[in-house]
mmCIF file of N, CA and C in Angstrom:
data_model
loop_
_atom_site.group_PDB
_atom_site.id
_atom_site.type_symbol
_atom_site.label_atom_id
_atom_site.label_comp_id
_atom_site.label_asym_id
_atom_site.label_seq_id
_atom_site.Cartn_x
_atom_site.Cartn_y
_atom_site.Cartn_z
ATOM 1 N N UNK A 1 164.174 115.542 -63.018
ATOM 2 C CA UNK A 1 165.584 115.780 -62.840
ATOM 3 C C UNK A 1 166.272 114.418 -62.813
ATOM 4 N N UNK A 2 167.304 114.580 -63.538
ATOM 5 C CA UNK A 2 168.231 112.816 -63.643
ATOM 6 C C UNK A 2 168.681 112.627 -62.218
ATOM 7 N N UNK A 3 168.938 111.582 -61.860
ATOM 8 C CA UNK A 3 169.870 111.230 -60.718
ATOM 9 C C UNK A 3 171.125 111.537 -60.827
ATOM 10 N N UNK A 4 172.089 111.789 -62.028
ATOM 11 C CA UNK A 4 173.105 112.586 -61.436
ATOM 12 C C UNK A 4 173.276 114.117 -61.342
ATOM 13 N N UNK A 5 171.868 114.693 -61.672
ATOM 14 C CA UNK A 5 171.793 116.178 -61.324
ATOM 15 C C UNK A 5 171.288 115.802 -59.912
ATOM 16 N N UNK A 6 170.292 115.131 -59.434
ATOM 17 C CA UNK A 6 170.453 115.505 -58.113
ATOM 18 C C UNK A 6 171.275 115.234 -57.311
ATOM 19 N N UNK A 7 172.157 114.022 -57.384
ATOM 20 C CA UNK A 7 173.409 114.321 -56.586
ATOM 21 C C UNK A 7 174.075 115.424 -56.252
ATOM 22 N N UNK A 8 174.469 115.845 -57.609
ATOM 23 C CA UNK A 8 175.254 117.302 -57.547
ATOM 24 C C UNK A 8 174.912 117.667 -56.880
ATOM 25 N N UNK A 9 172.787 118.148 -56.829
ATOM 26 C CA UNK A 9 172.249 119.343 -55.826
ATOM 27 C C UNK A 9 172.713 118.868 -54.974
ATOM 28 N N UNK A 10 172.313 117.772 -54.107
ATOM 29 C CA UNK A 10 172.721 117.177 -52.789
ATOM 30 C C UNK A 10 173.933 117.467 -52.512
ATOM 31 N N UNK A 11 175.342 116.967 -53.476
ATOM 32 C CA UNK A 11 176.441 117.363 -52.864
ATOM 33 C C UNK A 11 176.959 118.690 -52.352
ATOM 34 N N UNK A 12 176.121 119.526 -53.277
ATOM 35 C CA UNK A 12 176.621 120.990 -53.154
ATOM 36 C C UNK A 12 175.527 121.772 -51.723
ATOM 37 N N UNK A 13 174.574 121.304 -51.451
ATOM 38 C CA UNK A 13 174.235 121.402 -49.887
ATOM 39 C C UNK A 13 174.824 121.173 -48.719
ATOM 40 N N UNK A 14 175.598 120.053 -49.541
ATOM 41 C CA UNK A 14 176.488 119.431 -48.233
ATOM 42 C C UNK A 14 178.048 120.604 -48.299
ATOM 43 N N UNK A 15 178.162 120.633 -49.199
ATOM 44 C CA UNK A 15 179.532 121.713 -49.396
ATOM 45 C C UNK A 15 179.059 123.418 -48.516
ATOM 46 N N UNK A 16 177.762 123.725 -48.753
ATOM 47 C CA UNK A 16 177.228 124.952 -48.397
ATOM 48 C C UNK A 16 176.758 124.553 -47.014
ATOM 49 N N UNK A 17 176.843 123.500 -46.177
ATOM 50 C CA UNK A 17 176.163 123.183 -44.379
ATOM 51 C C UNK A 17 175.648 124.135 -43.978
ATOM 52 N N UNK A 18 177.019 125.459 -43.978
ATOM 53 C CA UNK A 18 176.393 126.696 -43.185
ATOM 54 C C UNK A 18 174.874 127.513 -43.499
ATOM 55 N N UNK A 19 174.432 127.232 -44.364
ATOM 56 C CA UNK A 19 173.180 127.671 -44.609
ATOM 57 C C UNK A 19 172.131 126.327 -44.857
ATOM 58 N N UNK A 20 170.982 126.956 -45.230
ATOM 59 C CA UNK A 20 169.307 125.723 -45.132
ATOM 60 C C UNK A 20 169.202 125.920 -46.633
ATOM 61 N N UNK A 21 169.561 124.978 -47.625
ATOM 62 C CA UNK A 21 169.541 125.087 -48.590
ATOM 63 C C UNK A 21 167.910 123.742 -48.806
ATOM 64 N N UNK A 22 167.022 124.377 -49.192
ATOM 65 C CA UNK A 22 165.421 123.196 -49.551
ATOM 66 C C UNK A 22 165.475 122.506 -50.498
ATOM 67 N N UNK A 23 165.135 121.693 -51.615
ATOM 68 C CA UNK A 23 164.639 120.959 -52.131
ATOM 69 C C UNK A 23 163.388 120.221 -52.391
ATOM 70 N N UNK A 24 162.566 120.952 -52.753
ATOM 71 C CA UNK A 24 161.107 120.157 -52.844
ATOM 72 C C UNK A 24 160.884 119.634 -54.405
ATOM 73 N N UNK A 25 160.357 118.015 -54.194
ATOM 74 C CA UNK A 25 159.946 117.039 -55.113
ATOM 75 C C UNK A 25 158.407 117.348 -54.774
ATOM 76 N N UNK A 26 158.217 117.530 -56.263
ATOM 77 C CA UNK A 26 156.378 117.753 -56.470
ATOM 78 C C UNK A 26 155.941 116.214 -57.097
ATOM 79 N N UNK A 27 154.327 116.458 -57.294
ATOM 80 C CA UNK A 27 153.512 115.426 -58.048
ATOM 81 C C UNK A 27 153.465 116.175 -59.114
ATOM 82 N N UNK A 28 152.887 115.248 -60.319
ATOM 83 C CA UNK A 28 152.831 116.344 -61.278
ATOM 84 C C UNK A 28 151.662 117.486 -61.402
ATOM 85 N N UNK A 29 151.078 116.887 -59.970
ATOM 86 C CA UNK A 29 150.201 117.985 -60.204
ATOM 87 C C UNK A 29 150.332 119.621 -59.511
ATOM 88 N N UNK A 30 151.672 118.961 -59.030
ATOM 89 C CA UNK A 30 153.170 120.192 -58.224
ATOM 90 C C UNK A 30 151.772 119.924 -56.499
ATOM 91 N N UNK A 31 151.490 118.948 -56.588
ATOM 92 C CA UNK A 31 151.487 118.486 -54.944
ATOM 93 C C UNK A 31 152.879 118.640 -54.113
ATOM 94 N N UNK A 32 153.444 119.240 -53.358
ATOM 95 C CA UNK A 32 154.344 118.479 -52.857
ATOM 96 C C UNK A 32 154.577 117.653 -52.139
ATOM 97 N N UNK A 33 155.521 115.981 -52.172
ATOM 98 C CA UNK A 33 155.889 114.975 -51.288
ATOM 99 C C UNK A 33 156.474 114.940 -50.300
ATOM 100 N N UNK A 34 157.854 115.524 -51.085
ATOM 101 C CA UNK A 34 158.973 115.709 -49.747
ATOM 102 C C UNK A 34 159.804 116.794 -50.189
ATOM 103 N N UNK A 35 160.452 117.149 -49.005
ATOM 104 C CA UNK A 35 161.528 118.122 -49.134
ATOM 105 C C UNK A 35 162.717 117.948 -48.511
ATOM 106 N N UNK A 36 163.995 118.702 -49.039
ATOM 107 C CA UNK A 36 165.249 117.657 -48.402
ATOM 108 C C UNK A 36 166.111 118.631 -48.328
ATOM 109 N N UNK A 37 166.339 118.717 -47.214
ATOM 110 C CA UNK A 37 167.730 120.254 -46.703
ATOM 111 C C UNK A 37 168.684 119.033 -45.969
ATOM 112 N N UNK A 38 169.711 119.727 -46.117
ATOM 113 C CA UNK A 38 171.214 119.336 -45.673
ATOM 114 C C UNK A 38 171.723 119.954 -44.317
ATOM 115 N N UNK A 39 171.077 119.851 -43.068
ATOM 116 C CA UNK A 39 171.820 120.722 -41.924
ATOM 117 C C UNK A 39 172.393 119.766 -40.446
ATOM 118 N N UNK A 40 173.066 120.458 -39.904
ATOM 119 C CA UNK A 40 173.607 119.467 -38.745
ATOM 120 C C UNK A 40 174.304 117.933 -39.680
ATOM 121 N N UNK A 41 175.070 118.550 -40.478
ATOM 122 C CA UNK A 41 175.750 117.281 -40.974
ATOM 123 C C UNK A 41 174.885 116.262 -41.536
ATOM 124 N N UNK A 42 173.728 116.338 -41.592
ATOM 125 C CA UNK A 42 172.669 115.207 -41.960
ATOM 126 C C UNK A 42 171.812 115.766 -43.387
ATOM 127 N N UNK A 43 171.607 115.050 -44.077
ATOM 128 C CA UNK A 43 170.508 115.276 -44.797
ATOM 129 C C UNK A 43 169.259 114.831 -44.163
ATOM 130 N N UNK A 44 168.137 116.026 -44.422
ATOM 131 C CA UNK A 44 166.964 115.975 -43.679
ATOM 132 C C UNK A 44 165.934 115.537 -44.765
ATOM 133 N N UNK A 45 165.111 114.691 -44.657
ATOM 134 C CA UNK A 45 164.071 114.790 -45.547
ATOM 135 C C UNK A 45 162.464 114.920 -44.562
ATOM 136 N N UNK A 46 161.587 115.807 -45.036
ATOM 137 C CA UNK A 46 160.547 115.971 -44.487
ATOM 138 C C UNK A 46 159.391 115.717 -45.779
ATOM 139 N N UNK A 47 158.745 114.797 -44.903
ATOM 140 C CA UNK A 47 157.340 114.582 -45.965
ATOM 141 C C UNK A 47 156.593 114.800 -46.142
ATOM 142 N N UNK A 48 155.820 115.761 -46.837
ATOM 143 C CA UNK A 48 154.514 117.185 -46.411
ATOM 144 C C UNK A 48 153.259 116.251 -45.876
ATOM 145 N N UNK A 49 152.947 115.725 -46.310
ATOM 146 C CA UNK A 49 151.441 114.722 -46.281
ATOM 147 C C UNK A 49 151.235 114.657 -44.690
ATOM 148 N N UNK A 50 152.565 113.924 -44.101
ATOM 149 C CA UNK A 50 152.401 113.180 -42.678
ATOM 150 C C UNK A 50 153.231 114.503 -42.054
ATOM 151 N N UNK A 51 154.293 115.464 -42.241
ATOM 152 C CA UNK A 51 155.134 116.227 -41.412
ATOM 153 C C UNK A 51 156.159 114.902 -40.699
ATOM 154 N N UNK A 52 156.484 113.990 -41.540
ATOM 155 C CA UNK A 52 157.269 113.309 -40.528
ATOM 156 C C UNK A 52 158.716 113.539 -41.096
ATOM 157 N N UNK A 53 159.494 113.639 -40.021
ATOM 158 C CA UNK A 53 161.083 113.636 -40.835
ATOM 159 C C UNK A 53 162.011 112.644 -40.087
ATOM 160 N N UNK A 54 163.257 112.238 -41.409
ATOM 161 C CA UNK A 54 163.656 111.391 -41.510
ATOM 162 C C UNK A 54 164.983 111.570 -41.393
ATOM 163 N N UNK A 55 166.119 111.190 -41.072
ATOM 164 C CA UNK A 55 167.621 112.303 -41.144
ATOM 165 C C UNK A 55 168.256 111.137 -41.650
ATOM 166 N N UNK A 56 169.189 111.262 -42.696
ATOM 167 C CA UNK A 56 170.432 110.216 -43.806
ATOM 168 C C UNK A 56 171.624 111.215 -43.409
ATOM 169 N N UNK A 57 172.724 110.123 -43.013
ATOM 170 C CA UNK A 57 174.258 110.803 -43.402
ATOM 171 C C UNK A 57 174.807 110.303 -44.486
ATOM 172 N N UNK A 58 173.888 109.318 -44.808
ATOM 173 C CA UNK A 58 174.697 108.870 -46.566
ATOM 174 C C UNK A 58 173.457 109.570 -47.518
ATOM 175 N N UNK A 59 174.552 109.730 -48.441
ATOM 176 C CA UNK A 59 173.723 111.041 -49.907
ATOM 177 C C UNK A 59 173.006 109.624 -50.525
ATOM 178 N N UNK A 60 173.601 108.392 -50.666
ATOM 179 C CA UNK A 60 173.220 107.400 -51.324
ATOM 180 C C UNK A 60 171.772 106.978 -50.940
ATOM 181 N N UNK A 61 171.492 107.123 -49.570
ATOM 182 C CA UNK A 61 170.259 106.599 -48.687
ATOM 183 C C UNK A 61 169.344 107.754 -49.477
ATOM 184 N N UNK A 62 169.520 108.780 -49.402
ATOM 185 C CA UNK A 62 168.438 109.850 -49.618
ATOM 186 C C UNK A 62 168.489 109.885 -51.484
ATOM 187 N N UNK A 63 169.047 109.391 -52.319
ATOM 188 C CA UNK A 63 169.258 109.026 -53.546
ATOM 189 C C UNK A 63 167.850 108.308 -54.184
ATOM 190 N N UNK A 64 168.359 107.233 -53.081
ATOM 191 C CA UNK A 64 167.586 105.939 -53.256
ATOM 192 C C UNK A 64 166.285 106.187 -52.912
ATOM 193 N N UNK A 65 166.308 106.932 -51.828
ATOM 194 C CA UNK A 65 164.447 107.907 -51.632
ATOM 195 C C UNK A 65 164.105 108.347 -53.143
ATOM 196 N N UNK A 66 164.196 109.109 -53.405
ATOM 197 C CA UNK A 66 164.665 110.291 -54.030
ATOM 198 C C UNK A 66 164.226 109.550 -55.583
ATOM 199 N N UNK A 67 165.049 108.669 -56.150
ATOM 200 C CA UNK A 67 164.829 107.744 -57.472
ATOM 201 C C UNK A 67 163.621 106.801 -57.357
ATOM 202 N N UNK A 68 163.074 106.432 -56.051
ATOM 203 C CA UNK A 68 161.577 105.734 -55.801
ATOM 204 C C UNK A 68 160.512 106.455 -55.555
ATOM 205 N N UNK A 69 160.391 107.844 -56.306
ATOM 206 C CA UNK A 69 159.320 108.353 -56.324
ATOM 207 C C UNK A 69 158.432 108.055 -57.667
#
């Protein structure tokens, strides 16, 4: 997916708050890495491997995740 389609997704999570909208980035071997919901005003990213999560209020921070995979 390009980086300005995922913005969009991202922005439009942030437009929808009231609900848990997911996002999961696979390997190509459809491992999954991370996953990234938009709730409590924050973008959440959780990283399957470790279960650790991470919270961004800038879309740019979680971008920049996001394009260094």
């Amino acid at each position: 997916m390009s980086l300005a389609y995922t913005q969009i997704l991202f922005e439009t999570m942030r437009y929808f708050n009231h609900t848990e909208i997911y996002s999961t980035f696979k390997e190509e071997d459809q491992t999954p890495i991370l996953s990234v919901c938009f709730k409590n005003n924050q973008y959440e990213i959780t990283y399957h491997k470790t279960q650790n999560i991470e919270l961004y209020d800038k879309l740019e921070s979680v971008l920049t995740i996001i394009h260094g995979l």
